Short mmCIF file of C-alpha atoms and ligand atoms in Angstrom, two decimals:
data_model
loop_
_atom_site.label_atom_id
_atom_site.label_comp_id
_atom_site.label_asym_id
_atom_site.label_seq_id
_atom_site.Cartn_x
_atom_site.Cartn_y
_atom_site.Cartn_z
CA MET A 15 -24.84 -214.61 -30.83
CA ARG A 16 -24.62 -218.06 -32.34
CA ILE A 17 -27.56 -220.46 -31.87
CA ASP A 18 -27.39 -224.07 -33.03
CA VAL A 19 -30.60 -226.10 -33.17
CA LEU A 20 -30.78 -229.87 -33.31
CA THR A 21 -34.09 -231.06 -34.75
CA LEU A 22 -35.76 -233.78 -36.79
CA PHE A 23 -37.77 -231.10 -38.62
CA PRO A 24 -35.44 -228.40 -40.01
CA GLY A 25 -38.15 -227.37 -42.50
CA MET A 26 -40.31 -226.06 -39.65
CA PHE A 27 -37.80 -223.25 -39.13
CA THR A 28 -38.09 -222.00 -42.70
CA GLY A 29 -40.43 -219.03 -42.73
CA PRO A 30 -40.63 -218.00 -39.07
CA MET A 31 -36.87 -217.54 -38.87
CA ASP A 32 -36.74 -215.72 -42.23
CA GLU A 33 -39.13 -212.84 -41.54
CA SER A 34 -39.20 -209.53 -39.73
CA ILE A 35 -36.73 -208.83 -36.90
CA LEU A 36 -35.19 -212.32 -37.03
CA LYS A 37 -34.49 -211.94 -40.74
CA ARG A 38 -32.76 -208.62 -40.11
CA ALA A 39 -30.81 -209.94 -37.11
CA ARG A 40 -29.51 -212.78 -39.26
CA ALA A 41 -28.73 -210.55 -42.25
CA THR A 42 -26.72 -208.14 -40.08
CA GLY A 43 -24.84 -210.98 -38.38
CA LYS A 44 -26.24 -210.26 -34.90
CA LEU A 45 -27.78 -213.73 -34.92
CA ASP A 46 -25.88 -216.65 -36.42
CA LEU A 47 -28.60 -219.33 -36.55
CA ARG A 48 -27.65 -222.85 -37.64
CA ILE A 49 -30.33 -225.53 -37.95
CA HIS A 50 -29.03 -229.12 -37.92
CA ASN A 51 -30.92 -232.24 -38.92
CA LEU A 52 -30.49 -234.90 -36.25
CA ARG A 53 -30.55 -237.57 -38.96
CA ASP A 54 -27.24 -236.22 -40.28
CA PHE A 55 -25.63 -237.73 -37.15
CA THR A 56 -26.79 -241.30 -37.80
CA HIS A 57 -24.78 -243.98 -39.60
CA ASP A 58 -27.27 -246.69 -40.59
CA ARG A 59 -29.08 -247.03 -43.88
CA HIS A 60 -32.43 -245.94 -42.41
CA ARG A 61 -30.93 -242.97 -40.54
CA THR A 62 -32.56 -244.23 -37.34
CA VAL A 63 -32.97 -241.73 -34.51
CA ASP A 64 -35.52 -243.47 -32.28
CA ASP A 65 -36.34 -246.78 -30.63
CA ARG A 66 -39.00 -248.39 -28.42
CA PRO A 67 -38.96 -247.50 -24.71
CA PHE A 68 -37.46 -250.03 -22.31
CA GLY A 69 -40.21 -251.28 -20.02
CA GLY A 70 -42.83 -250.99 -22.75
CA GLY A 71 -45.43 -248.30 -23.34
CA PRO A 72 -46.60 -246.31 -26.32
CA GLY A 73 -44.51 -244.36 -28.79
CA MET A 74 -40.82 -244.04 -29.51
CA VAL A 75 -37.93 -242.40 -27.70
CA LEU A 76 -35.00 -240.51 -29.27
CA LYS A 77 -31.86 -242.66 -29.00
CA PRO A 78 -28.76 -241.33 -27.24
CA GLU A 79 -26.13 -242.02 -29.94
CA PRO A 80 -27.10 -239.43 -32.63
CA ILE A 81 -27.73 -236.69 -30.07
CA PHE A 82 -24.46 -237.35 -28.21
CA GLU A 83 -22.56 -237.33 -31.49
CA ALA A 84 -24.27 -234.13 -32.67
CA VAL A 85 -23.72 -232.24 -29.42
CA GLU A 86 -20.09 -233.35 -29.15
CA THR A 87 -19.41 -232.39 -32.78
CA LEU A 88 -21.04 -228.97 -32.42
CA LYS A 89 -19.35 -228.31 -29.06
CA ALA A 90 -15.98 -228.80 -30.71
CA GLU A 91 -16.72 -225.87 -33.05
CA GLY A 92 -15.50 -222.75 -31.26
CA GLU A 93 -17.09 -221.14 -28.20
CA PRO A 94 -18.69 -223.74 -25.87
CA PRO A 95 -22.49 -223.48 -26.13
CA TRP A 96 -25.01 -223.40 -23.27
CA VAL A 97 -26.96 -226.59 -24.01
CA ILE A 98 -30.73 -226.43 -23.55
CA LEU A 99 -33.17 -229.32 -23.87
CA LEU A 100 -36.74 -228.32 -24.78
CA SER A 101 -39.05 -230.33 -22.56
CA PRO A 102 -42.43 -229.98 -20.83
CA ALA A 103 -40.54 -231.02 -17.66
CA GLY A 104 -38.19 -228.00 -17.77
CA ARG A 105 -38.42 -224.73 -15.85
CA VAL A 106 -41.03 -222.51 -17.45
CA PHE A 107 -39.53 -219.93 -19.82
CA HIS A 108 -40.10 -216.23 -19.07
CA GLN A 109 -38.60 -212.85 -19.91
CA GLY A 110 -36.02 -213.09 -17.11
CA ILE A 111 -34.68 -216.33 -18.60
CA ALA A 112 -34.65 -214.69 -22.05
CA ARG A 113 -32.49 -211.91 -20.57
CA GLU A 114 -30.12 -214.46 -18.98
CA LEU A 115 -29.78 -216.36 -22.27
CA ALA A 116 -29.20 -213.17 -24.28
CA GLN A 117 -25.98 -212.63 -22.26
CA ARG A 118 -24.52 -215.93 -23.47
CA PRO A 119 -22.37 -216.00 -26.59
CA ARG A 120 -23.74 -219.28 -27.86
CA LEU A 121 -26.75 -221.57 -27.30
CA LEU A 122 -27.45 -225.09 -28.50
CA LEU A 123 -31.12 -226.10 -28.44
CA ILE A 124 -32.08 -229.78 -28.52
CA CYS A 125 -35.60 -230.38 -29.81
CA GLY A 126 -37.23 -233.59 -28.64
CA SER A 127 -39.78 -235.55 -30.69
CA TYR A 128 -42.13 -238.52 -30.22
CA GLU A 129 -42.21 -239.44 -26.51
CA GLY A 130 -39.09 -237.40 -25.79
CA VAL A 131 -35.39 -238.19 -25.35
CA ASP A 132 -33.42 -240.92 -23.58
CA GLU A 133 -32.82 -239.77 -19.98
CA ARG A 134 -29.03 -240.07 -20.36
CA ILE A 135 -29.11 -237.07 -22.70
CA ARG A 136 -30.53 -235.01 -19.86
CA GLN A 137 -27.99 -236.40 -17.41
CA ALA A 138 -24.82 -235.97 -19.44
CA LEU A 139 -25.28 -233.27 -22.09
CA VAL A 140 -27.70 -230.65 -20.90
CA ASP A 141 -27.04 -227.42 -18.94
CA ASP A 142 -30.65 -226.29 -18.78
CA GLU A 143 -34.09 -227.72 -19.51
CA LEU A 144 -36.83 -225.33 -20.60
CA SER A 145 -40.58 -225.61 -21.11
CA ILE A 146 -42.62 -222.91 -22.85
CA GLY A 147 -45.75 -223.70 -20.83
CA ASP A 148 -47.92 -226.38 -19.31
CA TYR A 149 -49.11 -228.09 -22.47
CA VAL A 150 -47.62 -230.71 -24.79
CA LEU A 151 -46.55 -229.91 -28.34
CA THR A 152 -45.66 -232.42 -31.03
CA ASN A 153 -41.94 -231.65 -31.02
CA GLY A 154 -39.43 -229.07 -29.79
CA ALA A 155 -39.28 -226.93 -32.95
CA LEU A 156 -41.98 -224.42 -31.94
CA PRO A 157 -40.60 -224.06 -28.38
CA ALA A 158 -37.10 -223.54 -29.84
CA MET A 159 -38.43 -220.82 -32.16
CA VAL A 160 -40.23 -219.10 -29.27
CA ILE A 161 -36.98 -218.97 -27.31
CA ILE A 162 -34.90 -217.84 -30.30
CA ASP A 163 -37.35 -215.02 -31.00
CA ALA A 164 -37.56 -213.81 -27.39
CA VAL A 165 -33.76 -213.90 -26.98
CA THR A 166 -32.89 -212.32 -30.33
CA ARG A 167 -34.96 -209.19 -29.75
CA LEU A 168 -32.87 -208.59 -26.59
CA LEU A 169 -29.51 -208.71 -28.40
CA PRO A 170 -27.83 -205.30 -28.63
CA GLY A 171 -28.82 -203.40 -31.77
CA VAL A 172 -31.47 -205.87 -32.93
CA LEU A 173 -34.50 -203.69 -32.20
CA GLY A 174 -34.23 -200.43 -34.11
CA ASP A 175 -35.29 -198.49 -31.05
CA GLU A 176 -33.36 -199.87 -28.06
CA ALA A 177 -35.80 -198.22 -25.67
CA SER A 178 -38.70 -200.33 -26.90
CA ALA A 179 -37.31 -203.52 -25.33
CA LEU A 180 -37.05 -201.67 -21.99
CA ASP A 181 -40.67 -200.54 -22.20
CA GLU A 182 -42.28 -203.84 -23.15
CA SER A 183 -44.35 -206.12 -20.96
CA PHE A 184 -42.31 -207.97 -18.29
CA SER A 185 -39.16 -205.88 -18.81
CA GLN A 186 -39.82 -203.95 -15.58
CA GLY A 187 -41.84 -206.78 -14.02
CA LEU A 188 -45.12 -205.22 -15.20
CA LEU A 189 -47.44 -205.55 -18.19
CA GLU A 190 -47.26 -202.76 -20.74
CA TYR A 191 -49.57 -199.72 -20.55
CA PRO A 192 -52.34 -199.33 -23.22
CA GLN A 193 -51.20 -197.97 -26.59
CA TYR A 194 -53.12 -195.76 -29.03
CA THR A 195 -52.48 -194.32 -32.48
CA ARG A 196 -54.44 -192.03 -34.82
CA PRO A 197 -57.29 -191.18 -35.18
CA ALA A 198 -57.78 -189.46 -31.80
CA GLU A 199 -61.45 -190.50 -31.92
CA PHE A 200 -62.70 -193.68 -33.57
CA ARG A 201 -66.34 -194.81 -33.51
CA GLY A 202 -66.93 -192.67 -30.46
CA MET A 203 -63.94 -194.08 -28.57
CA LYS A 204 -61.53 -191.33 -27.55
CA VAL A 205 -57.83 -191.51 -26.87
CA PRO A 206 -57.13 -190.42 -23.25
CA GLU A 207 -56.65 -186.64 -23.17
CA VAL A 208 -53.26 -186.81 -21.46
CA LEU A 209 -51.69 -188.59 -24.47
CA LEU A 210 -52.61 -185.65 -26.69
CA SER A 211 -51.33 -183.06 -24.22
CA GLY A 212 -47.66 -183.05 -25.23
CA ASN A 213 -46.80 -183.05 -21.50
CA HIS A 214 -44.12 -185.76 -21.37
CA ALA A 215 -43.97 -185.97 -17.59
CA ALA A 216 -47.75 -186.38 -17.33
CA ILE A 217 -47.71 -189.00 -20.10
CA ALA A 218 -44.95 -190.97 -18.36
CA GLN A 219 -46.89 -190.85 -15.09
CA TRP A 220 -50.13 -191.97 -16.77
CA ARG A 221 -48.34 -194.85 -18.47
CA ALA A 222 -46.68 -195.98 -15.24
CA GLU A 223 -50.03 -195.92 -13.44
CA GLN A 224 -51.76 -197.82 -16.24
CA ALA A 225 -49.03 -200.47 -16.28
CA ARG A 226 -49.40 -201.00 -12.54
CA ARG A 227 -53.21 -201.07 -12.70
CA ARG A 228 -53.29 -203.50 -15.61
CA THR A 229 -50.77 -205.81 -13.92
CA ALA A 230 -52.68 -205.77 -10.62
CA GLU A 231 -55.97 -206.56 -12.39
CA ARG A 232 -54.76 -209.21 -14.83
CA ARG A 233 -51.71 -210.79 -13.25
CA PRO A 234 -51.89 -210.82 -9.46
CA ASP A 235 -48.84 -213.14 -9.42
CA LEU A 236 -46.64 -210.56 -11.21
CA TRP A 237 -48.12 -207.73 -9.19
CA ALA A 238 -47.34 -209.41 -5.85
CA ARG A 239 -43.74 -209.97 -6.98
CA TRP A 240 -43.39 -206.37 -8.19
CA LEU A 241 -44.72 -205.06 -4.89
CA ALA A 242 -42.39 -207.26 -2.88
CA GLU A 243 -39.38 -206.08 -4.91
CA HIS A 244 -40.35 -202.42 -4.75
CA ALA A 245 -41.24 -202.52 -1.07
CA ALA A 246 -37.70 -203.80 -0.44
CA GLY A 247 -35.86 -201.53 -2.86
CA ASP A 248 -37.80 -198.29 -3.23
CA SER A 249 -37.99 -196.00 -0.20
CA SER A 250 -40.78 -193.78 -1.59
CA ARG A 251 -43.02 -196.80 -2.11
CA THR A 252 -42.01 -198.15 1.31
CA ARG A 253 -43.26 -194.88 2.81
CA THR A 254 -46.75 -195.39 1.35
CA GLY A 255 -46.66 -199.05 2.41
CA SER A 256 -46.95 -202.08 0.14
CA GLN A 257 -50.49 -202.88 1.28
CA GLY A 258 -51.71 -199.43 0.25
CA ALA A 259 -50.02 -199.86 -3.11
CA ALA A 260 -51.66 -203.24 -3.60
CA GLU A 261 -55.08 -201.73 -3.07
CA ASN A 262 -54.31 -198.72 -5.25
CA PRO A 263 -52.00 -199.64 -8.13
CA GLY A 264 -52.44 -196.22 -9.68
C1 SAM B 308 -44.80 -235.01 -27.59
S1 SAM B 308 -43.56 -234.19 -26.70
C2 SAM B 308 -43.12 -235.38 -25.50
C3 SAM B 308 -43.94 -235.27 -24.26
C4 SAM B 308 -43.50 -236.25 -23.17
N1 SAM B 308 -43.87 -237.58 -23.48
C5 SAM B 308 -44.14 -235.83 -21.86
O1 SAM B 308 -45.17 -236.36 -21.51
O2 SAM B 308 -43.59 -234.92 -21.20
C6 SAM B 308 -42.18 -234.24 -27.79
C7 SAM B 308 -41.17 -233.13 -27.60
O3 SAM B 308 -41.77 -231.89 -27.84
C8 SAM B 308 -41.11 -230.89 -27.07
N2 SAM B 308 -42.14 -230.21 -26.27
C9 SAM B 308 -43.45 -230.51 -26.22
N3 SAM B 308 -44.11 -229.67 -25.42
C10 SAM B 308 -43.20 -228.78 -24.96
C11 SAM B 308 -43.27 -227.67 -24.07
N4 SAM B 308 -44.40 -227.29 -23.51
N5 SAM B 308 -42.13 -226.98 -23.84
C12 SAM B 308 -40.96 -227.36 -24.39
N6 SAM B 308 -40.83 -228.42 -25.22
C13 SAM B 308 -41.93 -229.12 -25.49
C14 SAM B 308 -40.07 -231.58 -26.23
O4 SAM B 308 -38.81 -231.43 -26.88
C15 SAM B 308 -40.53 -233.02 -26.23
O5 SAM B 308 -39.47 -233.93 -26.07
#
């Protein structure tokens, strides 16, 4: 997958995008990440990208001209990208959106700065507007990196063990079950017996129960959605009734 990023702060991407799974995905060509400085699409001596808001008010707004020029230039290079504006006003990013985006051959992420971007950018250039949560960050670089990370780990072959992406929190609409490693007893705290049993069916059942219990306790919103989906689609669960399942996630 190719991902282009348009930002005023390309240096912020150095480091986070050069470590761990992202580093490997880039080295093996599974992720073609290109970070572009918005100032490279200006033509005045001061490389101006912002201006005061019409109507007054604090702060500066990113001007339309450099962003239009950048997006049009990048769009002309090969496969048309799915253009995403990072914005607190976008739909809130989650694993389902990461899965949708991972299917696309190319993304172009526009990072806002200052008070945000001129509204005509939203109107004319953008396919999707995404927020990473209900809080305000200084600019769109961190949100862009969050999205790049979440999407990249879903690309085929990026995680060494393909199964691990299927098992993780949110992949089946549930939080992940508790994990343990050696030693089997640490400071009096014991690993649940079933995990030491070697009985794979019993382990799978324990994990499924734990995932449901943890989701019901910690994320009633996810749990209600999971129940609704499984009550509709799963006849064995329908037999026990969704209300019973809600009271007894295990
Ligand atoms: C300081 S913010 C602008 C906030 C804007 N004035 C508002 O009240 O919504 C500057 C830029 O950071 C990015 N940003 C900040 N918080 C974000 C969030 N939660 N999700 C996605 N992008 C965010 C956006 O690109 C935004 O244009």
